[in-house]
mmCIF file of N, CA, C and O in Angstrom:
data_model
loop_
_atom_site.group_PDB
_atom_site.id
_atom_site.type_symbol
_atom_site.label_atom_id
_atom_site.label_comp_id
_atom_site.label_asym_id
_atom_site.label_seq_id
_atom_site.Cartn_x
_atom_site.Cartn_y
_atom_site.Cartn_z
ATOM 1 N N MET A 13 146.619 148.927 96.953
ATOM 2 C CA MET A 13 147.338 149.787 97.863
ATOM 3 C C MET A 13 148.040 148.914 98.892
ATOM 4 O O MET A 13 147.505 147.912 99.343
ATOM 5 N N ASP A 14 149.251 149.324 99.255
ATOM 6 C CA ASP A 14 149.987 148.648 100.310
ATOM 7 C C ASP A 14 150.337 149.678 101.389
ATOM 8 O O ASP A 14 150.017 150.858 101.259
ATOM 9 N N MET A 15 150.972 149.206 102.450
ATOM 10 C CA MET A 15 151.293 150.101 103.572
ATOM 11 C C MET A 15 152.158 151.270 103.131
ATOM 12 O O MET A 15 151.926 152.405 103.519
ATOM 13 N N ASN A 16 153.132 151.004 102.303
ATOM 14 C CA ASN A 16 154.031 152.056 101.854
ATOM 15 C C ASN A 16 153.278 153.151 101.101
ATOM 16 O O ASN A 16 153.455 154.339 101.378
ATOM 17 N N SER A 17 152.424 152.771 100.169
ATOM 18 C CA SER A 17 151.675 153.783 99.413
ATOM 19 C C SER A 17 150.651 154.481 100.313
ATOM 20 O O SER A 17 150.388 155.672 100.140
ATOM 21 N N PHE A 18 150.090 153.754 101.276
ATOM 22 C CA PHE A 18 149.155 154.385 102.205
ATOM 23 C C PHE A 18 149.874 155.454 103.027
ATOM 24 O O PHE A 18 149.382 156.577 103.162
ATOM 25 N N LYS A 19 151.041 155.119 103.537
ATOM 26 C CA LYS A 19 151.807 156.100 104.317
ATOM 27 C C LYS A 19 152.220 157.291 103.455
ATOM 28 O O LYS A 19 152.156 158.429 103.907
ATOM 29 N N LYS A 20 152.633 157.026 102.215
ATOM 30 C CA LYS A 20 153.012 158.126 101.321
ATOM 31 C C LYS A 20 151.832 159.060 101.051
ATOM 32 O O LYS A 20 151.998 160.262 100.906
ATOM 33 N N SER A 21 150.628 158.490 101.014
ATOM 34 C CA SER A 21 149.444 159.316 100.735
ATOM 35 C C SER A 21 149.164 160.316 101.855
ATOM 36 O O SER A 21 148.440 161.287 101.642
ATOM 37 N N LEU A 22 149.762 160.112 103.024
ATOM 38 C CA LEU A 22 149.556 161.041 104.136
ATOM 39 C C LEU A 22 150.126 162.427 103.849
ATOM 40 O O LEU A 22 149.752 163.397 104.501
ATOM 41 N N SER A 23 151.000 162.518 102.862
ATOM 42 C CA SER A 23 151.546 163.828 102.499
ATOM 43 C C SER A 23 150.603 164.614 101.591
ATOM 44 O O SER A 23 150.830 165.796 101.321
ATOM 45 N N GLU A 24 149.553 163.966 101.135
ATOM 46 C CA GLU A 24 148.575 164.620 100.268
ATOM 47 C C GLU A 24 147.526 165.368 101.104
ATOM 48 O O GLU A 24 147.379 165.119 102.292
ATOM 49 N N ASN A 25 146.778 166.256 100.446
ATOM 50 C CA ASN A 25 145.750 167.028 101.139
ATOM 51 C C ASN A 25 144.400 166.324 101.215
ATOM 52 O O ASN A 25 143.563 166.692 102.029
ATOM 53 N N ILE A 26 144.190 165.364 100.331
ATOM 54 C CA ILE A 26 142.942 164.603 100.358
ATOM 55 C C ILE A 26 143.267 163.116 100.409
ATOM 56 O O ILE A 26 144.303 162.680 99.919
ATOM 57 N N SER A 27 142.346 162.362 101.000
ATOM 58 C CA SER A 27 142.577 160.932 101.140
ATOM 59 C C SER A 27 142.531 160.251 99.778
ATOM 60 O O SER A 27 141.905 160.748 98.841
ATOM 61 N N PRO A 28 143.184 159.106 99.668
ATOM 62 C CA PRO A 28 143.126 158.353 98.408
ATOM 63 C C PRO A 28 141.680 157.994 98.070
ATOM 64 O O PRO A 28 140.860 157.774 98.964
ATOM 65 N N GLN A 29 141.398 157.945 96.802
ATOM 66 C CA GLN A 29 140.060 157.547 96.369
ATOM 67 C C GLN A 29 139.925 156.041 96.491
ATOM 68 O O GLN A 29 140.912 155.315 96.493
ATOM 69 N N ASN A 30 138.703 155.593 96.602
ATOM 70 C CA ASN A 30 138.394 154.161 96.619
ATOM 71 C C ASN A 30 139.009 153.397 97.786
ATOM 72 O O ASN A 30 139.366 152.231 97.640
ATOM 73 N N ILE A 31 139.169 154.059 98.942
ATOM 74 C CA ILE A 31 139.572 153.314 100.131
ATOM 75 C C ILE A 31 138.338 153.169 101.015
ATOM 76 O O ILE A 31 137.399 153.946 100.931
ATOM 77 N N SER A 32 138.379 152.157 101.855
ATOM 78 C CA SER A 32 137.243 151.907 102.741
ATOM 79 C C SER A 32 137.084 153.024 103.762
ATOM 80 O O SER A 32 138.014 153.797 104.005
ATOM 81 N N VAL A 33 135.928 153.075 104.354
ATOM 82 C CA VAL A 33 135.670 154.059 105.402
ATOM 83 C C VAL A 33 136.632 153.840 106.575
ATOM 84 O O VAL A 33 137.057 154.800 107.217
ATOM 85 N N TYR A 34 137.014 152.600 106.816
ATOM 86 C CA TYR A 34 137.949 152.293 107.899
ATOM 87 C C TYR A 34 139.315 152.915 107.613
ATOM 88 O O TYR A 34 139.909 153.564 108.473
ATOM 89 N N LEU A 35 139.806 152.691 106.393
ATOM 90 C CA LEU A 35 141.095 153.270 106.027
ATOM 91 C C LEU A 35 141.030 154.787 105.962
ATOM 92 O O LEU A 35 142.008 155.459 106.284
ATOM 93 N N LYS A 36 139.895 155.317 105.588
ATOM 94 C CA LYS A 36 139.752 156.775 105.568
ATOM 95 C C LYS A 36 139.899 157.332 106.984
ATOM 96 O O LYS A 36 140.590 158.338 107.199
ATOM 97 N N ALA A 37 139.278 156.688 107.960
ATOM 98 C CA ALA A 37 139.413 157.134 109.353
ATOM 99 C C ALA A 37 140.875 157.049 109.793
ATOM 100 O O ALA A 37 141.401 157.983 110.419
ATOM 101 N N LEU A 38 141.534 155.945 109.460
ATOM 102 C CA LEU A 38 142.932 155.792 109.835
ATOM 103 C C LEU A 38 143.827 156.773 109.084
ATOM 104 O O LEU A 38 144.848 157.230 109.624
ATOM 105 N N TRP A 39 143.461 157.125 107.864
ATOM 106 C CA TRP A 39 144.215 158.119 107.100
ATOM 107 C C TRP A 39 144.159 159.464 107.819
ATOM 108 O O TRP A 39 145.195 160.105 108.014
ATOM 109 N N TYR A 40 142.956 159.875 108.225
ATOM 110 C CA TYR A 40 142.834 161.157 108.940
ATOM 111 C C TYR A 40 143.592 161.112 110.258
ATOM 112 O O TYR A 40 144.267 162.079 110.636
ATOM 113 N N GLU A 41 143.532 159.988 110.957
ATOM 114 C CA GLU A 41 144.274 159.881 112.204
ATOM 115 C C GLU A 41 145.765 159.968 111.935
ATOM 116 O O GLU A 41 146.500 160.628 112.664
ATOM 117 N N GLY A 42 146.199 159.330 110.865
ATOM 118 C CA GLY A 42 147.609 159.379 110.481
ATOM 119 C C GLY A 42 148.079 160.780 110.146
ATOM 120 O O GLY A 42 149.268 161.090 110.259
ATOM 121 N N LYS A 43 147.172 161.622 109.746
ATOM 122 C CA LYS A 43 147.480 163.023 109.456
ATOM 123 C C LYS A 43 147.339 163.900 110.693
ATOM 124 O O LYS A 43 147.539 165.103 110.636
ATOM 125 N N GLY A 44 146.972 163.285 111.823
ATOM 126 C CA GLY A 44 146.862 164.039 113.065
ATOM 127 C C GLY A 44 145.491 164.619 113.327
ATOM 128 O O GLY A 44 145.317 165.425 114.244
ATOM 129 N N ASP A 45 144.494 164.219 112.553
ATOM 130 C CA ASP A 45 143.131 164.737 112.738
ATOM 131 C C ASP A 45 142.278 163.685 113.469
ATOM 132 O O ASP A 45 141.442 163.020 112.883
ATOM 133 N N TRP A 46 142.524 163.570 114.780
ATOM 134 C CA TRP A 46 141.825 162.599 115.617
ATOM 135 C C TRP A 46 140.317 162.809 115.530
ATOM 136 O O TRP A 46 139.560 161.847 115.424
ATOM 137 N N HIS A 47 139.879 164.057 115.581
ATOM 138 C CA HIS A 47 138.436 164.352 115.593
ATOM 139 C C HIS A 47 137.748 163.902 114.308
ATOM 140 O O HIS A 47 136.658 163.326 114.361
ATOM 141 N N LYS A 48 138.365 164.133 113.173
ATOM 142 C CA LYS A 48 137.785 163.682 111.903
ATOM 143 C C LYS A 48 137.740 162.156 111.851
ATOM 144 O O LYS A 48 136.737 161.571 111.430
ATOM 145 N N ALA A 49 138.801 161.506 112.300
ATOM 146 C CA ALA A 49 138.830 160.048 112.324
ATOM 147 C C ALA A 49 137.709 159.513 113.205
ATOM 148 O O ALA A 49 136.984 158.592 112.825
ATOM 149 N N HIS A 50 137.540 160.114 114.358
ATOM 150 C CA HIS A 50 136.495 159.673 115.296
ATOM 151 C C HIS A 50 135.109 159.915 114.705
ATOM 152 O O HIS A 50 134.231 159.061 114.803
ATOM 153 N N GLN A 51 134.930 161.052 114.073
ATOM 154 C CA GLN A 51 133.644 161.382 113.446
ATOM 155 C C GLN A 51 133.284 160.341 112.386
ATOM 156 O O GLN A 51 132.129 159.915 112.297
ATOM 157 N N ILE A 52 134.241 159.917 111.616
ATOM 158 C CA ILE A 52 133.999 158.943 110.550
ATOM 159 C C ILE A 52 133.604 157.590 111.122
ATOM 160 O O ILE A 52 132.694 156.936 110.618
ATOM 161 N N ILE A 53 134.257 157.158 112.182
ATOM 162 C CA ILE A 53 134.132 155.772 112.631
ATOM 163 C C ILE A 53 133.099 155.568 113.728
ATOM 164 O O ILE A 53 132.601 154.464 113.926
ATOM 165 N N GLN A 54 132.717 156.613 114.441
ATOM 166 C CA GLN A 54 131.937 156.436 115.666
ATOM 167 C C GLN A 54 130.558 155.811 115.480
ATOM 168 O O GLN A 54 130.047 155.179 116.407
ATOM 169 N N ASP A 55 129.947 155.943 114.339
ATOM 170 C CA ASP A 55 128.597 155.418 114.158
ATOM 171 C C ASP A 55 128.541 154.118 113.360
ATOM 172 O O ASP A 55 127.463 153.650 113.010
ATOM 173 N N ILE A 56 129.695 153.521 113.082
ATOM 174 C CA ILE A 56 129.734 152.244 112.375
ATOM 175 C C ILE A 56 129.771 151.143 113.432
ATOM 176 O O ILE A 56 130.580 151.190 114.363
ATOM 177 N N ASN A 57 128.909 150.168 113.276
ATOM 178 C CA ASN A 57 128.719 149.176 114.317
ATOM 179 C C ASN A 57 129.190 147.795 113.862
ATOM 180 O O ASN A 57 128.384 146.911 113.606
ATOM 181 N N ASP A 58 130.524 147.637 113.741
ATOM 182 C CA ASP A 58 131.081 146.321 113.454
ATOM 183 C C ASP A 58 132.446 146.209 114.138
ATOM 184 O O ASP A 58 132.922 147.171 114.744
ATOM 185 N N SER A 59 133.061 145.047 114.045
ATOM 186 C CA SER A 59 134.291 144.815 114.799
ATOM 187 C C SER A 59 135.469 145.652 114.296
ATOM 188 O O SER A 59 136.294 146.092 115.105
ATOM 189 N N ASN A 60 135.564 145.889 113.002
ATOM 190 C CA ASN A 60 136.656 146.727 112.494
ATOM 191 C C ASN A 60 136.530 148.156 113.016
ATOM 192 O O ASN A 60 137.515 148.755 113.459
ATOM 193 N N ALA A 61 135.333 148.704 112.957
ATOM 194 C CA ALA A 61 135.116 150.056 113.457
ATOM 195 C C ALA A 61 135.369 150.120 114.956
ATOM 196 O O ALA A 61 135.941 151.097 115.455
ATOM 197 N N SER A 62 134.948 149.084 115.670
ATOM 198 C CA SER A 62 135.175 149.054 117.119
ATOM 199 C C SER A 62 136.666 149.043 117.439
ATOM 200 O O SER A 62 137.111 149.692 118.385
ATOM 201 N N TRP A 63 137.446 148.306 116.647
ATOM 202 C CA TRP A 63 138.902 148.272 116.861
ATOM 203 C C TRP A 63 139.509 149.656 116.633
ATOM 204 O O TRP A 63 140.307 150.137 117.433
ATOM 205 N N ILE A 64 139.121 150.305 115.562
ATOM 206 C CA ILE A 64 139.629 151.652 115.288
ATOM 207 C C ILE A 64 139.173 152.611 116.379
ATOM 208 O O ILE A 64 139.954 153.440 116.867
ATOM 209 N N HIS A 65 137.925 152.503 116.777
ATOM 210 C CA HIS A 65 137.369 153.352 117.835
ATOM 211 C C HIS A 65 138.175 153.150 119.121
ATOM 212 O O HIS A 65 138.525 154.114 119.805
ATOM 213 N N ALA A 66 138.479 151.886 119.451
ATOM 214 C CA ALA A 66 139.282 151.581 120.635
ATOM 215 C C ALA A 66 140.659 152.238 120.540
ATOM 216 O O ALA A 66 141.130 152.881 121.493
ATOM 217 N N PHE A 67 141.294 152.077 119.387
ATOM 218 C CA PHE A 67 142.608 152.680 119.169
ATOM 219 C C PHE A 67 142.557 154.191 119.368
ATOM 220 O O PHE A 67 143.424 154.771 120.026
ATOM 221 N N LEU A 68 141.538 154.827 118.811
ATOM 222 C CA LEU A 68 141.425 156.280 118.935
ATOM 223 C C LEU A 68 141.294 156.707 120.394
ATOM 224 O O LEU A 68 141.926 157.683 120.816
ATOM 225 N N HIS A 69 140.500 155.987 121.165
ATOM 226 C CA HIS A 69 140.348 156.352 122.578
ATOM 227 C C HIS A 69 141.596 156.009 123.385
ATOM 228 O O HIS A 69 141.932 156.725 124.335
ATOM 229 N N ARG A 70 142.302 154.958 122.987
ATOM 230 C CA ARG A 70 143.593 154.673 123.621
ATOM 231 C C ARG A 70 144.557 155.819 123.362
ATOM 232 O O ARG A 70 145.244 156.296 124.267
ATOM 233 N N LYS A 71 144.589 156.290 122.135
ATOM 234 C CA LYS A 71 145.477 157.398 121.797
ATOM 235 C C LYS A 71 145.080 158.656 122.558
ATOM 236 O O LYS A 71 145.942 159.411 123.008
ATOM 237 N N GLU A 72 143.795 158.852 122.717
ATOM 238 C CA GLU A 72 143.285 160.013 123.448
ATOM 239 C C GLU A 72 143.655 159.942 124.938
ATOM 240 O O GLU A 72 143.700 160.955 125.616
ATOM 241 N N GLY A 73 143.897 158.721 125.426
ATOM 242 C CA GLY A 73 144.203 158.541 126.835
ATOM 243 C C GLY A 73 143.004 158.142 127.672
ATOM 244 O O GLY A 73 143.095 158.034 128.889
ATOM 245 N N ASP A 74 141.867 157.907 127.022
ATOM 246 C CA ASP A 74 140.640 157.490 127.703
ATOM 247 C C ASP A 74 140.613 155.960 127.718
ATOM 248 O O ASP A 74 139.920 155.318 126.941
ATOM 249 N N ILE A 75 141.374 155.376 128.646
ATOM 250 C CA ILE A 75 141.603 153.933 128.652
ATOM 251 C C ILE A 75 140.330 153.148 128.963
ATOM 252 O O ILE A 75 140.085 152.097 128.368
ATOM 253 N N GLY A 76 139.498 153.648 129.865
ATOM 254 C CA GLY A 76 138.242 152.960 130.167
ATOM 255 C C GLY A 76 137.365 152.834 128.930
ATOM 256 O O GLY A 76 136.812 151.764 128.653
ATOM 257 N N ASN A 77 137.236 153.907 128.198
ATOM 258 C CA ASN A 77 136.445 153.904 126.968
ATOM 259 C C ASN A 77 137.119 153.024 125.913
ATOM 260 O O ASN A 77 136.459 152.262 125.200
ATOM 261 N N ALA A 78 138.437 153.105 125.824
ATOM 262 C CA ALA A 78 139.173 152.266 124.874
ATOM 263 C C ALA A 78 138.923 150.789 125.166
ATOM 264 O O ALA A 78 138.643 150.012 124.244
ATOM 265 N N ASP A 79 138.998 150.418 126.438
ATOM 266 C CA ASP A 79 138.797 149.011 126.792
ATOM 267 C C ASP A 79 137.396 148.534 126.428
ATOM 268 O O ASP A 79 137.218 147.400 125.989
ATOM 269 N N TYR A 80 136.404 149.393 126.584
ATOM 270 C CA TYR A 80 135.035 149.050 126.170
ATOM 271 C C TYR A 80 135.017 148.710 124.681
ATOM 272 O O TYR A 80 134.452 147.696 124.265
ATOM 273 N N TRP A 81 135.657 149.552 123.861
ATOM 274 C CA TRP A 81 135.652 149.336 122.417
ATOM 275 C C TRP A 81 136.500 148.141 122.015
ATOM 276 O O TRP A 81 136.170 147.431 121.068
ATOM 277 N N TYR A 82 137.602 147.900 122.734
ATOM 278 C CA TYR A 82 138.376 146.687 122.456
ATOM 279 C C TYR A 82 137.522 145.452 122.709
ATOM 280 O O TYR A 82 137.539 144.503 121.919
ATOM 281 N N ARG A 83 136.768 145.436 123.804
ATOM 282 C CA ARG A 83 135.884 144.294 124.071
ATOM 283 C C ARG A 83 134.878 144.133 122.946
ATOM 284 O O ARG A 83 134.619 143.015 122.494
ATOM 285 N N ARG A 84 134.298 145.229 122.478
ATOM 286 C CA ARG A 84 133.331 145.148 121.373
ATOM 287 C C ARG A 84 133.976 144.623 120.103
ATOM 288 O O ARG A 84 133.314 143.994 119.284
ATOM 289 N N ALA A 85 135.260 144.886 119.943
ATOM 290 C CA ALA A 85 135.997 144.403 118.763
ATOM 291 C C ALA A 85 136.473 142.963 118.953
ATOM 292 O O ALA A 85 137.009 142.368 118.018
ATOM 293 N N GLY A 86 136.299 142.413 120.149
ATOM 294 C CA GLY A 86 136.784 141.070 120.424
ATOM 295 C C GLY A 86 138.287 141.016 120.616
ATOM 296 O O GLY A 86 138.927 140.012 120.332
ATOM 297 N N LYS A 87 138.863 142.117 121.103
ATOM 298 C CA LYS A 87 140.317 142.218 121.272
ATOM 299 C C LYS A 87 140.643 142.707 122.678
ATOM 300 O O LYS A 87 139.792 143.239 123.366
ATOM 301 N N LYS A 88 141.896 142.532 123.057
ATOM 302 C CA LYS A 88 142.407 143.083 124.305
ATOM 303 C C LYS A 88 143.280 144.279 123.968
ATOM 304 O O LYS A 88 143.905 144.317 122.902
ATOM 305 N N ARG A 89 143.306 145.235 124.873
ATOM 306 C CA ARG A 89 144.167 146.402 124.654
ATOM 307 C C ARG A 89 145.609 145.934 124.525
ATOM 308 O O ARG A 89 146.124 145.232 125.381
ATOM 309 N N PRO A 90 146.274 146.321 123.444
ATOM 310 C CA PRO A 90 147.649 145.860 123.231
ATOM 311 C C PRO A 90 148.647 146.629 124.090
ATOM 312 O O PRO A 90 148.349 147.707 124.606
ATOM 313 N N THR A 91 149.826 146.067 124.201
ATOM 314 C CA THR A 91 150.907 146.739 124.917
ATOM 315 C C THR A 91 151.919 147.349 123.945
ATOM 316 O O THR A 91 152.886 147.948 124.378
ATOM 317 N N ILE A 92 151.669 147.199 122.664
ATOM 318 C CA ILE A 92 152.563 147.776 121.650
ATOM 319 C C ILE A 92 152.336 149.287 121.567
ATOM 320 O O ILE A 92 151.343 149.811 122.081
ATOM 321 N N SER A 93 153.238 149.967 120.898
ATOM 322 C CA SER A 93 153.110 151.421 120.745
ATOM 323 C C SER A 93 151.875 151.762 119.920
ATOM 324 O O SER A 93 151.363 150.929 119.159
ATOM 325 N N LEU A 94 151.422 152.981 120.066
ATOM 326 C CA LEU A 94 150.294 153.456 119.260
ATOM 327 C C LEU A 94 150.633 153.408 117.775
ATOM 328 O O LEU A 94 149.788 153.041 116.959
ATOM 329 N N GLU A 95 151.852 153.763 117.433
ATOM 330 C CA GLU A 95 152.265 153.751 116.029
ATOM 331 C C GLU A 95 152.207 152.337 115.454
ATOM 332 O O GLU A 95 151.743 152.137 114.335
ATOM 333 N N LYS A 96 152.673 151.366 116.242
ATOM 334 C CA LYS A 96 152.659 149.978 115.791
ATOM 335 C C LYS A 96 151.217 149.470 115.661
ATOM 336 O O LYS A 96 150.883 148.769 114.703
ATOM 337 N N GLU A 97 150.363 149.847 116.611
ATOM 338 C CA GLU A 97 148.972 149.415 116.508
ATOM 339 C C GLU A 97 148.314 150.022 115.277
ATOM 340 O O GLU A 97 147.566 149.350 114.562
ATOM 341 N N TRP A 98 148.562 151.299 115.013
ATOM 342 C CA TRP A 98 148.010 151.953 113.823
ATOM 343 C C TRP A 98 148.405 151.153 112.576
ATOM 344 O O TRP A 98 147.584 150.853 111.732
ATOM 345 N N GLU A 99 149.703 150.810 112.481
ATOM 346 C CA GLU A 99 150.170 150.040 111.338
ATOM 347 C C GLU A 99 149.504 148.668 111.267
ATOM 348 O O GLU A 99 149.158 148.206 110.190
ATOM 349 N N GLU A 100 149.341 148.025 112.409
ATOM 350 C CA GLU A 100 148.710 146.718 112.452
ATOM 351 C C GLU A 100 147.256 146.788 111.945
ATOM 352 O O GLU A 100 146.830 145.929 111.170
ATOM 353 N N ILE A 101 146.558 147.818 112.351
ATOM 354 C CA ILE A 101 145.164 147.971 111.899
ATOM 355 C C ILE A 101 145.133 148.239 110.396
ATOM 356 O O ILE A 101 144.356 147.622 109.661
ATOM 357 N N VAL A 102 145.959 149.163 109.943
ATOM 358 C CA VAL A 102 146.008 149.472 108.510
ATOM 359 C C VAL A 102 146.324 148.215 107.716
ATOM 360 O O VAL A 102 145.622 147.902 106.749
ATOM 361 N N GLU A 103 147.355 147.485 108.120
ATOM 362 C CA GLU A 103 147.746 146.254 107.400
ATOM 363 C C GLU A 103 146.591 145.269 107.326
ATOM 364 O O GLU A 103 146.403 144.620 106.302
ATOM 365 N N SER A 104 145.822 145.172 108.390
ATOM 366 C CA SER A 104 144.726 144.195 108.397
ATOM 367 C C SER A 104 143.593 144.608 107.477
ATOM 368 O O SER A 104 142.786 143.766 107.076
ATOM 369 N N LEU A 105 143.525 145.890 107.119
ATOM 370 C CA LEU A 105 142.403 146.399 106.322
ATOM 371 C C LEU A 105 142.754 146.689 104.869
ATOM 372 O O LEU A 105 141.871 146.932 104.062
ATOM 373 N N ILE A 106 144.027 146.686 104.562
ATOM 374 C CA ILE A 106 144.455 146.939 103.160
ATOM 375 C C ILE A 106 144.160 145.712 102.321
ATOM 376 O O ILE A 106 144.331 144.614 102.689
#
């Protein structure tokens, strides 16, 4: 799977099969289902999940919580757009 096919899959009703839990969370977020994305990722305790968790809270507007998760991911809150960050995370996980 590449970014183009991942984005195209957003028009489908179900997520692509055989994608990681990280990409599944980002797929739901890409479809506008922040709550489902958060539900999927919130209990995973590693740096990839922390990065996605940070992104979700940044998108939500909860910057304090986002910054906590960015620190856990070993990253700083970016100044790029949310859309660009989403793509950056997806690209790193494909």
